[in-house]
mmCIF file with all atom_site columns, C-alpha atoms in Angstrom:
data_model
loop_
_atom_site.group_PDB
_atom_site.id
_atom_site.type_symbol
_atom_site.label_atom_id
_atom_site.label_alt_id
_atom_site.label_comp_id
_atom_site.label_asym_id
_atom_site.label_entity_id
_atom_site.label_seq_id
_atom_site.pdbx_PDB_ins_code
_atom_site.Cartn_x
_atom_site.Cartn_y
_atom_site.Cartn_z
_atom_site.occupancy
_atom_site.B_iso_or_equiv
_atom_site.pdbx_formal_charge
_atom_site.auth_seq_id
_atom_site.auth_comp_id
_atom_site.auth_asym_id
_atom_site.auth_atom_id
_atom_site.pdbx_PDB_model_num
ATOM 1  C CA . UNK A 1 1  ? 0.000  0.000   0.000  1.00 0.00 ? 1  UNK A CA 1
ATOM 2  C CA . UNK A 1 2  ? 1.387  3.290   -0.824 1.00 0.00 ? 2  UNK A CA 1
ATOM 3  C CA . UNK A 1 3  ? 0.545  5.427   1.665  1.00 0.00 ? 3  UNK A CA 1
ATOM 4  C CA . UNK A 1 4  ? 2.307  9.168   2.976  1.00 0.00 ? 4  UNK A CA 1
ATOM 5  C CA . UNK A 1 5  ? 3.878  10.074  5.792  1.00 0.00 ? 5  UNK A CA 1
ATOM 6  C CA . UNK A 1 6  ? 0.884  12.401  6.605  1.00 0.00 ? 6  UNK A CA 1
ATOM 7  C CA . UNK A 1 7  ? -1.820 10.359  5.740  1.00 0.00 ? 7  UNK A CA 1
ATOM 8  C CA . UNK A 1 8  ? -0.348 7.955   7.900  1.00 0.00 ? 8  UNK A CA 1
ATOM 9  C CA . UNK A 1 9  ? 0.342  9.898   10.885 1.00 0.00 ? 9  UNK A CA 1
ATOM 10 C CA . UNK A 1 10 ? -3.731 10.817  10.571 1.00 0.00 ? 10 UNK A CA 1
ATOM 11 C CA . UNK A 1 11 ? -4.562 7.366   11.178 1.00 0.00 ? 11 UNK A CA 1
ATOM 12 C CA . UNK A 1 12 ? -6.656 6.269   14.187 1.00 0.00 ? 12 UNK A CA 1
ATOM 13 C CA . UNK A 1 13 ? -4.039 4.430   16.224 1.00 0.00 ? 13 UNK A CA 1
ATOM 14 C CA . UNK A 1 14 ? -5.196 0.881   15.971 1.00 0.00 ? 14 UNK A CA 1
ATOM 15 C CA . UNK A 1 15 ? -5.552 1.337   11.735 1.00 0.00 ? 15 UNK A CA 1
ATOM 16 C CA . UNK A 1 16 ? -1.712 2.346   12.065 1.00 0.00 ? 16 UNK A CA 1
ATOM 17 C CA . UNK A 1 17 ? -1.004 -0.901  13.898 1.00 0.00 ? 17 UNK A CA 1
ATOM 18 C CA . UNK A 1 18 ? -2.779 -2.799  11.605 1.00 0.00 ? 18 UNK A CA 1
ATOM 19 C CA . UNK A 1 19 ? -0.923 -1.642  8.462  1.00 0.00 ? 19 UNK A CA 1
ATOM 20 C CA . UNK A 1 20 ? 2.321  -1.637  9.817  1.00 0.00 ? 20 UNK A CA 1
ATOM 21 C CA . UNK A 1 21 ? 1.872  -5.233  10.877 1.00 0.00 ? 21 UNK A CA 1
ATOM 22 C CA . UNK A 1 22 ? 0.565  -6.307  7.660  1.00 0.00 ? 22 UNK A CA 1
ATOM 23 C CA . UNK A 1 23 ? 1.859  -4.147  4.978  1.00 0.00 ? 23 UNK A CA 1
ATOM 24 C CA . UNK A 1 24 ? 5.170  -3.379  6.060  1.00 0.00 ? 24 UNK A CA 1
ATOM 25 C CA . UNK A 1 25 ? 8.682  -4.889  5.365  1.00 0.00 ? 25 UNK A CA 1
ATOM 26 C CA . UNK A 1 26 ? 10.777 -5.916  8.744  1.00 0.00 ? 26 UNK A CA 1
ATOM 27 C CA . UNK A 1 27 ? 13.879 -4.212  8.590  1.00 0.00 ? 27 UNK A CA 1
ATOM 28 C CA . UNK A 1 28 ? 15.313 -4.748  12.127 1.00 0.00 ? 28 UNK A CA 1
ATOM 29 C CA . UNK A 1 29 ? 14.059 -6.305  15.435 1.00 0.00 ? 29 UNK A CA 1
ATOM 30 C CA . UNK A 1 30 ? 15.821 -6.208  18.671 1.00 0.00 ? 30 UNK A CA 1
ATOM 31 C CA . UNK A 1 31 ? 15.060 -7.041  22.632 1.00 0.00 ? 31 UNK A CA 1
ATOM 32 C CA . UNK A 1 32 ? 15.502 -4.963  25.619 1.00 0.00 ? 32 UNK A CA 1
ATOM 33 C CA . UNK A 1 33 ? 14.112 -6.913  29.193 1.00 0.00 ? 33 UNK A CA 1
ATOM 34 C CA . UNK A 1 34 ? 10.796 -7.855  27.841 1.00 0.00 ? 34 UNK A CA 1
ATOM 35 C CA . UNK A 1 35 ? 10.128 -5.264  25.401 1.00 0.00 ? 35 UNK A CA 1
ATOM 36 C CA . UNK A 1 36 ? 10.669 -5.985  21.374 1.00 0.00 ? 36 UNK A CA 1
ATOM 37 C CA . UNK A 1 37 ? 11.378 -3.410  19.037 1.00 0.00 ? 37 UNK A CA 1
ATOM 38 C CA . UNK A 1 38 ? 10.593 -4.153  15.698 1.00 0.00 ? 38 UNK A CA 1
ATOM 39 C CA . UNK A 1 39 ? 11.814 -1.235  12.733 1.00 0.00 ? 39 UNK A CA 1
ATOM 40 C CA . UNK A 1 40 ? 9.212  -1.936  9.327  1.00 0.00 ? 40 UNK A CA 1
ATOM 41 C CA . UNK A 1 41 ? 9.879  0.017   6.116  1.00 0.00 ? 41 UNK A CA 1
ATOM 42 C CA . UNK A 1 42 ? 7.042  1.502   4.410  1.00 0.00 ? 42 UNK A CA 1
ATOM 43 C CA . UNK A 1 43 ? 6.658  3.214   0.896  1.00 0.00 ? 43 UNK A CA 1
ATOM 44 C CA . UNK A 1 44 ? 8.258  6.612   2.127  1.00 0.00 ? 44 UNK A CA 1
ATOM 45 C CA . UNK A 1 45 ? 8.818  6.176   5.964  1.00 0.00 ? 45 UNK A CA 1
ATOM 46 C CA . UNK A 1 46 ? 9.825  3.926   8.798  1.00 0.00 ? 46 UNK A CA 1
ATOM 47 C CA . UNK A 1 47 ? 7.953  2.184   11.786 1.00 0.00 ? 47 UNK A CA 1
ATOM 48 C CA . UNK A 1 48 ? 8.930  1.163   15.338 1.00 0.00 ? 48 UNK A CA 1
ATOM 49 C CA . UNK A 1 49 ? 6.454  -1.025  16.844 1.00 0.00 ? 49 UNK A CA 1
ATOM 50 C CA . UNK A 1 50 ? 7.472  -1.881  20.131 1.00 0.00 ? 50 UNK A CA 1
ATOM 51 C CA . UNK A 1 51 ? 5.612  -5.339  21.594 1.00 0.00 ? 51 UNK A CA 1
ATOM 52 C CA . UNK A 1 52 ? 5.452  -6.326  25.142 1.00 0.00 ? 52 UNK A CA 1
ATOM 53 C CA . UNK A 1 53 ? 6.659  -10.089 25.169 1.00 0.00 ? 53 UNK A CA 1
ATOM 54 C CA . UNK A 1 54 ? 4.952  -10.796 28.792 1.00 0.00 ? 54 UNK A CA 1
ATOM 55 C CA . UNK A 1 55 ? 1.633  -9.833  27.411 1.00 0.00 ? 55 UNK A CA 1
ATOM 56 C CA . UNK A 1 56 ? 1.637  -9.739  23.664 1.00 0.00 ? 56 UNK A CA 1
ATOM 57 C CA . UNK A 1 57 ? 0.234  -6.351  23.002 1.00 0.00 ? 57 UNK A CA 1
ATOM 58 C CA . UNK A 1 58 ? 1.949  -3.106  21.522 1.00 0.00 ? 58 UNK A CA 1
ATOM 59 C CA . UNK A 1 59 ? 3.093  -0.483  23.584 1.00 0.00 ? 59 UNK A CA 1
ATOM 60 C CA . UNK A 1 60 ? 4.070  1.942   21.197 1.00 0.00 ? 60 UNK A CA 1
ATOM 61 C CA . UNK A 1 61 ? 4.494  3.142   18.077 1.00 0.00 ? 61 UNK A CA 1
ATOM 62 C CA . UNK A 1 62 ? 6.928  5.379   16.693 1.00 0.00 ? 62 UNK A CA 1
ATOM 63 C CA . UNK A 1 63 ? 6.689  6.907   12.901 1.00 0.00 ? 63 UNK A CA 1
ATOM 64 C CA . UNK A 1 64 ? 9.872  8.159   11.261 1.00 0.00 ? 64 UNK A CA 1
ATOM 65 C CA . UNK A 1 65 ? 10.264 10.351  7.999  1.00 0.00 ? 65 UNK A CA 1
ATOM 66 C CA . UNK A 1 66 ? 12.924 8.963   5.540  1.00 0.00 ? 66 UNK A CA 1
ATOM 67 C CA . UNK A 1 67 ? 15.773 11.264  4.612  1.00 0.00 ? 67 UNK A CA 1
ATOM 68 C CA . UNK A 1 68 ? 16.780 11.227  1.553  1.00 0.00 ? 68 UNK A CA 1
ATOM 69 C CA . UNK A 1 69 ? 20.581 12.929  0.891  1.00 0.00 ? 69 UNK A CA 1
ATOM 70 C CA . UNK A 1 70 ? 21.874 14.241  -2.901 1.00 0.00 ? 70 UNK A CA 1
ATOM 71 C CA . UNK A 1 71 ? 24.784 13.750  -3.936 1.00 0.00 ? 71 UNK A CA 1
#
């Protein structure tokens, strides 16, 4: 799904979850204690979803613009 940074960000919460999980490309995932941070790529921005292994629900979600450098 191609979707923009904005029109993401306007999402209701859960619908952000939801197309992260299921439209996005896992990049990255890492553990700290209990907590699992997981980085997906999306069309024209990144994704941290962080999951709480004890009790299998998301705790957070962080959006991230991609920078793109000329050379």
């Amino acid at each position: 799904m191609n979707i923009s940074f904005y029109d993401f960000k306007n999402l209701p919460a859960q619908t952000q979850k939801d197309l992260v999980i299921s439209e996005g490309r896992i990049l990255n995932e890492r553990m700290l204690n209990s907590l699992k941070y997981v980085l997906y790529e999306m069309t024209c921005f990144n994704v941290e979803v962080i999951y709480n292994e004890n009790n299998g629900k998301v705790e957070g979600l962080n959006v991230f613009q991609k920078v793109i450098y000329a050379t």
